[in-house]
Short mmCIF file of C-alpha atoms in Angstrom, two decimals:
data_model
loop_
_atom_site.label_atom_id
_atom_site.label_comp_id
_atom_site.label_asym_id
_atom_site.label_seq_id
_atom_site.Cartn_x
_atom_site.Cartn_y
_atom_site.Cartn_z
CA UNK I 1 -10.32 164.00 116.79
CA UNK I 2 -9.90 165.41 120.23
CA UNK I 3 -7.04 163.89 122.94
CA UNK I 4 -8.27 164.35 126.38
CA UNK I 5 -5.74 165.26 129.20
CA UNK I 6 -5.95 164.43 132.75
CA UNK I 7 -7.94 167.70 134.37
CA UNK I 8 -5.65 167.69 137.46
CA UNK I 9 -2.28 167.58 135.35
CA UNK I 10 -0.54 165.56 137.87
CA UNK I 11 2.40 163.50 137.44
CA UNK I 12 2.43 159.74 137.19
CA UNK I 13 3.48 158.82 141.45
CA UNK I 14 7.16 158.33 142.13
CA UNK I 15 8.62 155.66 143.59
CA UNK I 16 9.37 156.81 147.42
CA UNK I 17 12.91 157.08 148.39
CA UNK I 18 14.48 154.64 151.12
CA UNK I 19 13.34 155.42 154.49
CA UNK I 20 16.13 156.55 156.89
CA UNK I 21 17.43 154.75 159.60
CA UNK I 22 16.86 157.19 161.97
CA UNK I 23 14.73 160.08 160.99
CA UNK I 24 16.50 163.54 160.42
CA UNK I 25 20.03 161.91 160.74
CA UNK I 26 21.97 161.56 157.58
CA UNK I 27 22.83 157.46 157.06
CA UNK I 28 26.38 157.45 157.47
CA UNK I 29 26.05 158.97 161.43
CA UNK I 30 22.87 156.58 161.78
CA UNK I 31 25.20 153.24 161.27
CA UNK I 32 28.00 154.99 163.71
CA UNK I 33 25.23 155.14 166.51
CA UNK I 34 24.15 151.23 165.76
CA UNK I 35 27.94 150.59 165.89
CA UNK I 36 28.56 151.45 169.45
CA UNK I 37 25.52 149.56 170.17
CA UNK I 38 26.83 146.03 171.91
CA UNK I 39 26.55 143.21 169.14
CA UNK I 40 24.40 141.14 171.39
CA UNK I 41 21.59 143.47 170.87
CA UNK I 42 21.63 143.52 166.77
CA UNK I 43 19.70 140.60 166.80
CA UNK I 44 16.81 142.41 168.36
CA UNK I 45 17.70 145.71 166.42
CA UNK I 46 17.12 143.75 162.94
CA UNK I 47 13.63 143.25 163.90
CA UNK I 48 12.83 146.89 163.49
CA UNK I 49 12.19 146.98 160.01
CA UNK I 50 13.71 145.93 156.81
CA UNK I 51 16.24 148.73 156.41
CA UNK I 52 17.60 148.38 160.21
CA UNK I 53 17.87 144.73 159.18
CA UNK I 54 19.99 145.69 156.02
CA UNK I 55 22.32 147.89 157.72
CA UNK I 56 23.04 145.29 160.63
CA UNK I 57 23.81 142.70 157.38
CA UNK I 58 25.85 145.24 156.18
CA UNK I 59 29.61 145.29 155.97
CA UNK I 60 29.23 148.99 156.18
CA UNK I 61 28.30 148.43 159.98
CA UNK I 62 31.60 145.85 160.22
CA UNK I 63 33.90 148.49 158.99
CA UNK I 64 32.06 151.29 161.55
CA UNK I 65 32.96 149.34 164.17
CA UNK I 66 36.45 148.63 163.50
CA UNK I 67 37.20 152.39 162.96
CA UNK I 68 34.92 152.81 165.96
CA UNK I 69 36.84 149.89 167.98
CA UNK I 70 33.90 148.76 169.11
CA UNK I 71 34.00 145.18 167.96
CA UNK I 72 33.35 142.63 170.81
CA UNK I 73 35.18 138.94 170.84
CA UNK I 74 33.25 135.96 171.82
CA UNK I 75 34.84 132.80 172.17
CA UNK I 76 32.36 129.90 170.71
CA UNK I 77 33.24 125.73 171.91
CA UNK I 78 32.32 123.23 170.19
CA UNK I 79 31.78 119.95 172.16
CA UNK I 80 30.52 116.24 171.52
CA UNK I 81 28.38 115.19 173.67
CA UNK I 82 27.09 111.36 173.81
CA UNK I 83 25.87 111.13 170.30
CA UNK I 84 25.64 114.89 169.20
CA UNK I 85 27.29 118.32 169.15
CA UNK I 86 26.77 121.08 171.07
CA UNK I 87 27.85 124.71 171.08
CA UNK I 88 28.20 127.15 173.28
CA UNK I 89 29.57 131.16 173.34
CA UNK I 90 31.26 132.95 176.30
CA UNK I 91 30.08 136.12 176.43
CA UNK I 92 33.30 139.06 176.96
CA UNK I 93 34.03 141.35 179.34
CA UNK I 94 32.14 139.50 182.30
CA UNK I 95 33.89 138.94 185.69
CA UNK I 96 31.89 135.18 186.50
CA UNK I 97 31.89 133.73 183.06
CA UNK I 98 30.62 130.53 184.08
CA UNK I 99 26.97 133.06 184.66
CA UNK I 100 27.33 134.07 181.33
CA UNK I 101 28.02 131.20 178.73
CA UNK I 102 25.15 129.80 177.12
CA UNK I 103 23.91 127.18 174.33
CA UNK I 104 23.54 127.87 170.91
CA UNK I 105 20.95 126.58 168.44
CA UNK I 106 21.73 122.85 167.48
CA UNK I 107 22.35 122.73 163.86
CA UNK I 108 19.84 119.81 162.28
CA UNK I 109 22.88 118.03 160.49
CA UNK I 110 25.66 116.93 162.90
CA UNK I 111 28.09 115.73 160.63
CA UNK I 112 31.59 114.22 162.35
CA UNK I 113 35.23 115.49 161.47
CA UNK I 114 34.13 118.61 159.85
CA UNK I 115 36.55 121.92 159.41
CA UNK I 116 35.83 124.96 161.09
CA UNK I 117 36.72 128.63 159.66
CA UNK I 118 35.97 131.79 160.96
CA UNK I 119 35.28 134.85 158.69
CA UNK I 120 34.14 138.01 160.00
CA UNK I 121 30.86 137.75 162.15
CA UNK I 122 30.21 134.32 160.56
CA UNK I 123 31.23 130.64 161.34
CA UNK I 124 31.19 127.92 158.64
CA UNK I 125 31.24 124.18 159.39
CA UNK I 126 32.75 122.41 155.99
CA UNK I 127 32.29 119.14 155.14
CA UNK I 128 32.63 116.02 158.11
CA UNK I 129 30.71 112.17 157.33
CA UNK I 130 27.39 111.17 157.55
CA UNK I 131 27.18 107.46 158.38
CA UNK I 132 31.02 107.35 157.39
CA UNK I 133 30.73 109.03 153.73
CA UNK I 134 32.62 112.23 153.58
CA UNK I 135 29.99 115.09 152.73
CA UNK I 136 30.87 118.12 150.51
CA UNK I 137 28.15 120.42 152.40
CA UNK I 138 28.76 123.86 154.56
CA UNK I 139 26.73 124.87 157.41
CA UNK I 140 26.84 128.75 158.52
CA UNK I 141 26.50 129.88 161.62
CA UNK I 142 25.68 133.94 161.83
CA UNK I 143 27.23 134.56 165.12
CA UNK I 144 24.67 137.80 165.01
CA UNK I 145 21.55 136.52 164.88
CA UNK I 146 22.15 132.95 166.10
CA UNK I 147 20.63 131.30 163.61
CA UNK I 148 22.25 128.33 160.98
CA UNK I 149 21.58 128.12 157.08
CA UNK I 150 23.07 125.77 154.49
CA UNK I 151 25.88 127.34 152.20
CA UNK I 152 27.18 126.56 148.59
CA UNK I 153 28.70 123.17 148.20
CA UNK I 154 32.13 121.96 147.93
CA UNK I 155 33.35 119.83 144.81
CA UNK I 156 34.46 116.64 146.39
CA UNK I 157 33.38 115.40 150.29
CA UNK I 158 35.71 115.99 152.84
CA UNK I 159 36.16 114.41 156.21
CA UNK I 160 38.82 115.61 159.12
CA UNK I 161 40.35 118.33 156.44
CA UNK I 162 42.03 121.51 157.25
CA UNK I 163 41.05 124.80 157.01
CA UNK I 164 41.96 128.88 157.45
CA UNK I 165 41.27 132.22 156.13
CA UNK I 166 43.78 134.14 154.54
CA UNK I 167 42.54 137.68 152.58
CA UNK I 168 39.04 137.10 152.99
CA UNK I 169 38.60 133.20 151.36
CA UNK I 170 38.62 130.28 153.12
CA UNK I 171 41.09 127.40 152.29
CA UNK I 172 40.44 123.85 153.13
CA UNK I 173 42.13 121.23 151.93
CA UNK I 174 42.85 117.30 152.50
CA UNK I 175 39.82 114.92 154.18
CA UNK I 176 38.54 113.82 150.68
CA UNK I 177 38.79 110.66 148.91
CA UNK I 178 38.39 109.22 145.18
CA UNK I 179 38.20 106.72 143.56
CA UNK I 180 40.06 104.80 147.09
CA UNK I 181 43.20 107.32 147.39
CA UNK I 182 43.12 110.91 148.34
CA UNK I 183 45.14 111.87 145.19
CA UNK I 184 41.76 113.90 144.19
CA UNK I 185 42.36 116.62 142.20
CA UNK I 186 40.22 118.96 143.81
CA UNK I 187 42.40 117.85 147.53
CA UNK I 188 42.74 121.66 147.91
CA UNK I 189 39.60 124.34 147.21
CA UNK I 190 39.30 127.81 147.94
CA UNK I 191 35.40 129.55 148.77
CA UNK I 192 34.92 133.53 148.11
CA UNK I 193 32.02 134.66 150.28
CA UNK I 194 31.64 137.93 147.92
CA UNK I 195 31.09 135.28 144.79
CA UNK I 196 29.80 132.47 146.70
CA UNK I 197 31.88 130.29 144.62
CA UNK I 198 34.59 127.51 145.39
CA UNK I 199 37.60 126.90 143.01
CA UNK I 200 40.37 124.69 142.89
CA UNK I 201 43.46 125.12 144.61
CA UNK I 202 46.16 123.38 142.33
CA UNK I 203 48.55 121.30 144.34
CA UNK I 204 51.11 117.88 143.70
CA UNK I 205 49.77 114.95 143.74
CA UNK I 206 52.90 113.96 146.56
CA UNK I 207 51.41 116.35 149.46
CA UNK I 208 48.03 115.13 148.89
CA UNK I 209 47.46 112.69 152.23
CA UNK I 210 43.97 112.52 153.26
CA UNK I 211 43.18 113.73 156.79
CA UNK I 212 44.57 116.65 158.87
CA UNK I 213 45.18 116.70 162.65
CA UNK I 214 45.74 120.46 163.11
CA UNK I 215 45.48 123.77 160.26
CA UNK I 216 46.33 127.15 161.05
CA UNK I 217 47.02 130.81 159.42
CA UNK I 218 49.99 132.13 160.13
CA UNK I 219 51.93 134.53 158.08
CA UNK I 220 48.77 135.01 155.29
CA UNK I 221 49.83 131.18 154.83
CA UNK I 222 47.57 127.97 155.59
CA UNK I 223 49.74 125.43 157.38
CA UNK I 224 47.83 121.83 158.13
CA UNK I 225 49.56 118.62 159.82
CA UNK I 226 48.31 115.23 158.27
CA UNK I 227 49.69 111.86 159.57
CA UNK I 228 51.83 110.91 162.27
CA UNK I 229 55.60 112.33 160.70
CA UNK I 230 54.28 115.64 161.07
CA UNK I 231 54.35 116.70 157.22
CA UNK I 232 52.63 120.65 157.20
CA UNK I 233 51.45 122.27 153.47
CA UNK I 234 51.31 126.03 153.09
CA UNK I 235 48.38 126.21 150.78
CA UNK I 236 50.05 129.78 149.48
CA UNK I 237 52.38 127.77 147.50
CA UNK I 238 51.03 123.76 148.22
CA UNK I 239 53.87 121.94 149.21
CA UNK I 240 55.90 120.15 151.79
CA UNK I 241 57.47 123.06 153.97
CA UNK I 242 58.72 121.58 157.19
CA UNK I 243 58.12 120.57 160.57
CA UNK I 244 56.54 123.68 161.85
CA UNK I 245 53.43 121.82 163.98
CA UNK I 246 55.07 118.38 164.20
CA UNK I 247 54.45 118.88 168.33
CA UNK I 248 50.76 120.27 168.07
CA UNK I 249 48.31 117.07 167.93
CA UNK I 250 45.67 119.24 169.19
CA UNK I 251 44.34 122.67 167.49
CA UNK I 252 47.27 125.53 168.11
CA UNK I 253 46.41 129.61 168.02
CA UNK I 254 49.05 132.15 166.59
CA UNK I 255 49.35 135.22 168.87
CA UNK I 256 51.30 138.01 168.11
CA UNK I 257 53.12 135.95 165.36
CA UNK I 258 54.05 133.23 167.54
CA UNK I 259 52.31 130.01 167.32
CA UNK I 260 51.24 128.35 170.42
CA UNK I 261 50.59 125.03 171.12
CA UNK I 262 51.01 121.95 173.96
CA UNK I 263 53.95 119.87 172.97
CA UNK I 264 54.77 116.19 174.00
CA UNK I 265 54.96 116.93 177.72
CA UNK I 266 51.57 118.27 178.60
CA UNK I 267 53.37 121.88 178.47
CA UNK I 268 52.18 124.75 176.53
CA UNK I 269 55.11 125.81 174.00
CA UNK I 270 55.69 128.41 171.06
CA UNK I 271 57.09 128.48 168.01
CA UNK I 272 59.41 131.33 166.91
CA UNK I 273 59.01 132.42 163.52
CA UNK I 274 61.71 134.40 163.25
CA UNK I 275 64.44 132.23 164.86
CA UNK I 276 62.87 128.98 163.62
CA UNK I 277 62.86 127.16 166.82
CA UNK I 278 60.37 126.03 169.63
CA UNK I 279 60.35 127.86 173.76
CA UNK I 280 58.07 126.39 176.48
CA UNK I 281 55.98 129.54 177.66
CA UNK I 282 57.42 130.50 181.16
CA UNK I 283 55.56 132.35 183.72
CA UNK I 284 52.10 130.07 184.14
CA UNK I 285 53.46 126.77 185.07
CA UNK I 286 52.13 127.09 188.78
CA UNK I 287 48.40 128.05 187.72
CA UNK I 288 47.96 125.40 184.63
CA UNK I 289 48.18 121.47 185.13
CA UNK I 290 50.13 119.23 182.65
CA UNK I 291 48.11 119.35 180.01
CA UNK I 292 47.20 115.51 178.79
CA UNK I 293 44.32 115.46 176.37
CA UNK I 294 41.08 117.57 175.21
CA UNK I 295 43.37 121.01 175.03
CA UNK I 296 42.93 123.43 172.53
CA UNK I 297 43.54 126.85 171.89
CA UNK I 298 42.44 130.14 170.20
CA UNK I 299 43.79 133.92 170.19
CA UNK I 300 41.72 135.36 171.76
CA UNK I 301 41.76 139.37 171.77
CA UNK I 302 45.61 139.10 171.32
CA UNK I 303 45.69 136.88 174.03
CA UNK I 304 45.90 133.22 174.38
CA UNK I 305 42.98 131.42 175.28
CA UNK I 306 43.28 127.55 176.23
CA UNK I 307 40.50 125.24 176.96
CA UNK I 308 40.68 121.88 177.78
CA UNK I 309 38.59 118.99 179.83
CA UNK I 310 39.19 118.17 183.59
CA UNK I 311 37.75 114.81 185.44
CA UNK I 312 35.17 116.38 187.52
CA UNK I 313 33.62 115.11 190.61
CA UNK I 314 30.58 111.81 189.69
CA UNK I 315 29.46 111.72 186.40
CA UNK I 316 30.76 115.24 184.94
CA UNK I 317 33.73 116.88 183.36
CA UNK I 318 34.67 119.92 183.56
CA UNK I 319 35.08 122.04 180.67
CA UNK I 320 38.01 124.82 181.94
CA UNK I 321 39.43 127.81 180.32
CA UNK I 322 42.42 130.25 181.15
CA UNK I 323 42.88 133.77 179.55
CA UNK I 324 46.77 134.29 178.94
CA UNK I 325 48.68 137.26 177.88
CA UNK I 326 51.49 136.34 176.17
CA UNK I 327 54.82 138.23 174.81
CA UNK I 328 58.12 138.34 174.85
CA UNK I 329 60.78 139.19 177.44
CA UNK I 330 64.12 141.20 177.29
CA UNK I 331 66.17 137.70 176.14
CA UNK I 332 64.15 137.01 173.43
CA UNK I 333 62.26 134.37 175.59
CA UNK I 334 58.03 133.80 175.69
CA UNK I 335 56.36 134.97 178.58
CA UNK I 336 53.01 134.89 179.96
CA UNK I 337 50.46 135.86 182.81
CA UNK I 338 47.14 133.30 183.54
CA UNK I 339 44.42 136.80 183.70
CA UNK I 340 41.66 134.51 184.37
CA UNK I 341 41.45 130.67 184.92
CA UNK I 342 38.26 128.35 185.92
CA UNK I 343 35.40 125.98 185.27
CA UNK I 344 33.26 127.73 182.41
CA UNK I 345 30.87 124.23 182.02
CA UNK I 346 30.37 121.22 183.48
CA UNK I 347 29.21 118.48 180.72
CA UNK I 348 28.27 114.42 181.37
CA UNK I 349 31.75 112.06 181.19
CA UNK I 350 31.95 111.27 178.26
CA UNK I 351 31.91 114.72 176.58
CA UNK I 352 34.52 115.86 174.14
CA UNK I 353 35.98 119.25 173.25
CA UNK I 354 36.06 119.35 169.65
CA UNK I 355 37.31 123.09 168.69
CA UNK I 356 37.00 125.99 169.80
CA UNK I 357 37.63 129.20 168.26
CA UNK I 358 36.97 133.38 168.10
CA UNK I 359 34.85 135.70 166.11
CA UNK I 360 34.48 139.86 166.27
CA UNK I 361 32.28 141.18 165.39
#
């Protein structure tokens, strides 16, 4: 018996290879061209086709830009407004920035008292009640293509916790309850955004109150105030470790290693790491007010960026901000110089600052 052959001899078709980004010019100098390309534009960009999509997902085009140093900072506010919550971005590098901030997409859950982290282009709303039950849910805002999706659950609900990044993973801890007490033992959690996972943080069952007034990274450590005494937990090693933001009862920013925030007399202070002790910022007392409520703050470019809410004229507040450099002068004392002050919004009365906080990207 006789095998027939195909006539033509051809081989069976391969599989095409991966188109380039940009014909005739090898990959790796393709992503350095879309990384001096302004961030604001990569959500159009990812429209071109699947593999300009990929690349702009990529971290590949995160670490271009930071060799590059082209990232951009936006600042992002988050504000409650009658019965929901709003956000809004600042765009950088404009000289009328009240011109230039504009509304984000309303996420369609709006829980209350959630903790906010920032991670790389991304910003992630854990936890926060519905109808006064603490939720273990994650929201994600992708600051690139302004859009929301739902991420991987927590382990327990959380209301009013604390939260920061330190070496890529987010830490939140405090804001849950069980069984009637916070001792839960899941009161401190860790998420890996390469794994998509969250673990348990182990901590003692003394530090574990329930809700937290102020959290921030400083040092690769997660410090969080719960209660009125002021008690702060370094999630590094969980534990009691002083009264390092016993002043701050609003969110503080770390700048240069020195964390800022507005103490007990409506005057914006820092605390010095190295000599262990608190100095009122000199320098911008004649361009800020006393600061009273609704002040937060956020580094911002390696500056300090404070926004807070101002009684306007009728029925409005106004939402205000002030870019601050910051540092230290000849005696060892803190410094600073108001760059830019003024009215970036003007919201109904009633309106609430929430957070607000930074993302490059």
């Amino acid at each position: 018996m006789t095998t027939t052959t195909s006539s033509s001899g051809s081989q069976p078709p391969q599989p095409s290879a991966e188109p380039q980004l940009i014909p005739k010019l090898p990959d790796d100098v393709s992503i350095d061209c879309l990384a001096r390309v302004p961030s604001s534009h990569y959500r159009d960009l990812s429209l071109v086709s699947k593999t300009w999509h990929s690349a702009i997902t990529s971290s590949t085009l995160l670490t271009a830009r930071s060799r590059l140093r082209t990232t951009q900072t936006f600042l992002y506010l988050n504000l409650r407004i009658d019965n929901s919550v709003d956000w809004y971005t600042l765009v950088p590098n404009c000289q009328n920035p009240q011109k230039l901030i504009f509304p984000l997409p309303r996420n369609r859950v709006q829980p209350v008292g959630p903790a906010l982290a920032v991670l790389g282009p991304k910003i992630y709303v854990i936890g926060g009640a519905f109808d006064g039950i603490p939720s273990n849910s994650m929201w994600v805002y992708d600051c690139r293509f302004n859009r929301w999706e739902e991420g991987p659950r927590m382990k327990v609900g959380r209301e009013f916790a604390g939260a920061g990044v330190v070496d890529g993973k987010i830490y939140v801890l405090g804001g849950c309850v069980v069984d009637g007490t916070a001792q839960s033992m899941d009161w401190a959690e860790v998420f890996d955004p390469v794994t998509g996972l969250w673990t348990t943080v182990p901590s003692p069952v003394e530090v574990r109150l329930k809700r937290m007034h102020a959290s921030v990274v400083m040092e690769g450590r997660v410090y969080a105030m719960a209660g009125r005494s002021g008690e702060v937990y370094d999630v590094g090693v969980v534990g009691k470790c002083g009264n390092v933001l016993i002043i701050c009862r609003r969110q503080p920013a770390v700048v240069q290693g020195v964390l800022y925030c507005c103490n007990i007399f409506g005057k914006i202070a820092g605390y010095d790491v190295e000599e262990g002790v608190w100095k009122e910022l000199k320098g911008v007392g004649k361009g800020l007010p006393t600061f009273v409520y609704g002040t937060t703050m956020v580094n911002f470019d390696g500056r300090l960026c404070v926004v807070w809410e101002k009684k306007g004229s009728g029925k409005e507040v106004e939402i205000k901000c002030a870019d601050i450099e910051v540092w230290k002068d000849g005696d060892g004392m803190l410094a600073g110089r108001i760059l830019w002050s003024g009215v970036i919004l003007k919201v109904p009365n009633g309106a609430e600052i929430v957070h607000c906080m930074a993302a490059e990207f």
